[in-house]
mmCIF file of C-alpha atoms in Angstrom:
data_model
loop_
_atom_site.group_PDB
_atom_site.id
_atom_site.type_symbol
_atom_site.label_atom_id
_atom_site.label_comp_id
_atom_site.label_asym_id
_atom_site.label_seq_id
_atom_site.Cartn_x
_atom_site.Cartn_y
_atom_site.Cartn_z
ATOM 1 C CA MET A 265 -12.810 -8.332 58.856
ATOM 2 C CA ALA A 266 -15.263 -10.585 56.720
ATOM 3 C CA ALA A 267 -14.060 -9.029 53.580
ATOM 4 C CA LYS A 268 -10.462 -10.027 54.873
ATOM 5 C CA PHE A 269 -11.369 -13.171 55.566
ATOM 6 C CA LEU A 270 -13.300 -13.717 52.156
ATOM 7 C CA ALA A 271 -10.165 -12.811 50.323
ATOM 8 C CA LEU A 272 -7.691 -15.033 52.312
ATOM 9 C CA PHE A 273 -10.694 -17.810 51.415
ATOM 10 C CA VAL A 274 -10.071 -16.848 47.461
ATOM 11 C CA ILE A 275 -6.361 -17.287 47.964
ATOM 12 C CA ALA A 276 -6.719 -20.501 49.930
ATOM 13 C CA ALA A 277 -9.231 -21.929 47.265
ATOM 14 C CA ALA A 278 -6.634 -21.227 44.624
ATOM 15 C CA LEU A 279 -3.895 -23.047 46.597
ATOM 16 C CA THR A 280 -5.871 -25.977 46.887
ATOM 17 C CA GLN A 281 -6.465 -26.181 43.051
ATOM 18 C CA GLY A 282 -2.848 -26.421 42.709
ATOM 19 C CA GLN A 283 -2.477 -23.012 41.248
ATOM 20 C CA ALA A 284 0.424 -20.780 42.576
ATOM 21 C CA ILE A 285 -0.245 -17.306 43.204
ATOM 22 C CA THR A 286 2.387 -14.861 42.260
ATOM 23 C CA GLN A 287 2.341 -11.827 44.671
ATOM 24 C CA ILE A 288 3.140 -8.524 42.971
ATOM 25 C CA THR A 289 3.589 -5.048 45.123
ATOM 26 C CA LEU A 290 3.565 -1.821 42.920
ATOM 27 C CA PRO A 291 4.972 1.405 44.379
ATOM 28 C CA ASP A 292 3.129 3.492 46.201
ATOM 29 C CA GLU A 293 1.364 6.376 44.684
ATOM 30 C CA HIS A 294 0.727 9.745 45.916
ATOM 31 C CA TYR A 295 -2.089 11.865 45.049
ATOM 32 C CA THR A 296 -3.642 15.168 45.885
ATOM 33 C CA PHE A 297 -7.349 16.003 44.127
ATOM 34 C CA LEU A 298 -9.759 18.894 44.072
ATOM 35 C CA THR A 299 -13.287 17.132 45.426
ATOM 36 C CA ASN A 300 -16.751 18.336 45.311
ATOM 37 C CA PRO A 301 -20.343 17.012 44.405
ATOM 38 C CA LEU A 302 -19.442 17.210 40.679
ATOM 39 C CA ILE A 303 -15.843 16.227 40.676
ATOM 40 C CA GLY A 304 -15.031 12.426 40.732
ATOM 41 C CA LYS A 305 -11.556 10.631 41.341
ATOM 42 C CA SER A 306 -10.612 6.754 40.896
ATOM 43 C CA LEU A 307 -7.859 4.845 42.038
ATOM 44 C CA SER A 308 -7.227 1.384 40.303
ATOM 45 C CA ILE A 309 -4.683 -1.282 39.610
ATOM 46 C CA PRO A 310 -4.925 -2.114 36.120
ATOM 47 C CA LYS A 311 -4.848 -5.279 34.122
ATOM 48 C CA SER A 312 -5.251 -6.636 30.902
ATOM 49 C CA PHE A 313 -8.728 -6.971 29.272
ATOM 50 C CA LEU A 314 -7.640 -10.477 28.225
ATOM 51 C CA ASP A 315 -7.436 -11.188 31.846
ATOM 52 C CA THR A 316 -10.244 -11.831 34.185
ATOM 53 C CA LEU A 317 -10.449 -10.115 37.983
ATOM 54 C CA GLN A 318 -11.130 -12.696 40.449
ATOM 55 C CA SER A 319 -11.161 -10.509 43.571
ATOM 56 C CA CYS A 320 -10.653 -6.933 44.475
ATOM 57 C CA ASN A 321 -10.445 -5.637 48.322
ATOM 58 C CA VAL A 322 -9.848 -2.275 49.571
ATOM 59 C CA VAL A 323 -8.101 -1.344 52.815
ATOM 60 C CA PHE A 324 -9.145 2.352 54.170
ATOM 61 C CA PRO A 325 -7.389 4.413 55.902
ATOM 62 C CA ASN A 326 -8.785 3.302 59.479
ATOM 63 C CA GLY A 327 -7.357 -0.110 58.490
ATOM 64 C CA ALA A 328 -10.778 -1.858 57.428
ATOM 65 C CA THR A 329 -10.734 -4.053 54.699
ATOM 66 C CA TYR A 330 -13.562 -4.577 52.781
ATOM 67 C CA GLU A 331 -14.432 -6.944 49.349
ATOM 68 C CA ALA A 332 -15.112 -4.672 46.369
ATOM 69 C CA TYR A 333 -15.430 -7.406 44.061
ATOM 70 C CA PRO A 334 -17.036 -9.771 42.911
ATOM 71 C CA ASN A 335 -19.647 -8.598 45.834
ATOM 72 C CA ASN A 336 -19.307 -5.072 46.800
ATOM 73 C CA ARG A 337 -19.332 -4.956 50.197
ATOM 74 C CA LEU A 338 -18.119 -1.422 50.395
ATOM 75 C CA PRO A 339 -19.884 0.675 52.929
ATOM 76 C CA ALA A 340 -22.477 3.285 51.780
ATOM 77 C CA GLY A 341 -21.025 6.643 50.944
ATOM 78 C CA PRO A 342 -18.689 8.515 48.456
ATOM 79 C CA VAL A 343 -16.534 5.715 47.636
ATOM 80 C CA SER A 344 -17.559 3.033 45.529
ATOM 81 C CA PHE A 345 -16.280 0.002 43.173
ATOM 82 C CA LEU A 346 -16.417 1.115 39.568
ATOM 83 C CA HIS A 347 -17.944 -1.575 37.569
ATOM 84 C CA ALA A 348 -17.270 -2.408 33.821
ATOM 85 C CA VAL A 349 -18.661 -4.586 31.331
ATOM 86 C CA GLN A 350 -16.543 -7.816 31.105
ATOM 87 C CA PRO A 351 -13.873 -8.173 30.304
ATOM 88 C CA PHE A 352 -12.686 -4.672 31.290
ATOM 89 C CA THR A 353 -13.628 -4.789 34.992
ATOM 90 C CA SER A 354 -10.500 -4.218 36.974
ATOM 91 C CA CYS A 355 -9.880 -3.337 40.595
ATOM 92 C CA ALA A 356 -10.976 0.427 40.663
ATOM 93 C CA ILE A 357 -12.666 2.593 43.294
ATOM 94 C CA GLY A 358 -13.986 5.775 42.772
ATOM 95 C CA PHE A 359 -14.896 8.838 45.013
ATOM 96 C CA LEU A 360 -17.859 11.395 44.244
ATOM 97 C CA GLY A 361 -18.387 13.960 46.361
ATOM 98 C CA ALA A 362 -15.941 12.924 49.278
ATOM 99 C CA ASP A 363 -15.027 15.513 51.614
ATOM 100 C CA VAL A 364 -11.514 16.069 52.921
ATOM 101 C CA SER A 365 -12.326 13.450 56.098
ATOM 102 C CA TYR A 366 -11.602 10.641 53.368
ATOM 103 C CA SER A 367 -8.093 11.834 52.879
ATOM 104 C CA GLY A 368 -5.786 9.184 53.842
ATOM 105 C CA THR A 369 -3.876 5.952 52.388
ATOM 106 C CA TYR A 370 -5.951 3.432 50.831
ATOM 107 C CA GLU A 371 -4.464 -0.035 49.568
ATOM 108 C CA LEU A 372 -5.880 -2.068 46.724
ATOM 109 C CA MET A 373 -5.614 -6.008 46.284
ATOM 110 C CA SER A 374 -6.487 -7.435 42.994
ATOM 111 C CA LEU A 375 -6.425 -11.158 42.371
ATOM 112 C CA VAL A 376 -6.327 -11.837 38.444
ATOM 113 C CA HIS A 377 -6.495 -15.167 36.572
ATOM 114 C CA HIS A 378 -4.252 -14.815 33.593
ATOM 115 C CA SER A 379 -5.593 -16.315 30.170
ATOM 116 C CA ALA A 380 -2.287 -16.658 28.735
ATOM 117 C CA ASP A 381 -0.786 -19.305 31.245
ATOM 118 C CA ASN A 382 -3.731 -19.920 33.658
ATOM 119 C CA SER A 383 -1.842 -18.478 36.477
ATOM 120 C CA LEU A 384 -3.041 -16.245 39.159
ATOM 121 C CA SER A 385 -1.534 -12.824 40.425
ATOM 122 C CA LEU A 386 -2.534 -10.877 43.754
ATOM 123 C CA THR A 387 -1.089 -7.315 42.898
ATOM 124 C CA ARG A 388 -0.943 -4.610 45.975
ATOM 125 C CA GLN A 389 -0.543 -0.961 45.712
ATOM 126 C CA ARG A 390 -1.165 1.867 48.205
ATOM 127 C CA PHE A 391 -2.749 5.126 47.244
ATOM 128 C CA HIS A 392 -1.803 8.070 49.619
ATOM 129 C CA LEU A 393 -4.705 10.581 48.878
ATOM 130 C CA THR A 394 -5.030 14.188 49.714
ATOM 131 C CA LEU A 395 -8.496 15.663 48.840
ATOM 132 C CA VAL A 396 -8.865 19.515 48.860
ATOM 133 C CA GLU A 397 -12.152 20.859 48.460
ATOM 134 C CA ILE A 398 -13.109 23.460 45.829
ATOM 135 C CA ASP A 399 -16.441 25.197 45.349
ATOM 136 C CA PRO A 400 -17.145 24.789 41.841
ATOM 137 C CA TRP A 401 -19.534 28.201 41.581
ATOM 138 C CA LYS A 402 -16.879 30.040 43.188
ATOM 139 C CA GLY A 403 -13.720 28.239 41.425
ATOM 140 C CA GLU A 404 -11.716 28.522 44.580
ATOM 141 C CA VAL A 405 -10.522 26.180 47.042
ATOM 142 C CA GLU A 406 -11.974 26.461 50.359
ATOM 143 C CA ALA A 407 -9.440 26.616 53.295
#
C-alpha cells in the first residue's frame, strides 16, 4: 500500500512541476519457465539508455504493490529488483529459485524521464507467468 502511495506521489510531483505524463500500456506477455535454485528468469520493461528510470513498481499476483526502484521495498524472497549501473537501470525484476507458487500475473509500472524532450512516460505491462519446477540433477520436469 505504501509503495502504491509513493508511486502516486512521484506522479503527482511531476504533474505539479508542469510535466505531462504520457501513459503507455504494453500488450500482456505470457511466459512458462522452468525454475530451480540454479535457473533465474527476469521480466522487464525496456527503455533507452539515454533515458532515466524515475520509479519502478511491481504488482504481485495477490494484488500487493511494491516499490522496486528507487527504493527496493520488495519483500525478502526469490523475487528481486535487477540492479544495473546507470544509465542502464530499467524496470526489471528477477526470479531465482522461485517455486511454482510464485506463478501468476505480475504487473510492472515504469516511470521514465526522456532526455530527448524532457518528458515523462508511465509504462505498464502485465506478465502472466507459469513456473514449472525442474530437478537440475535429473533433467526432468517434476509433476
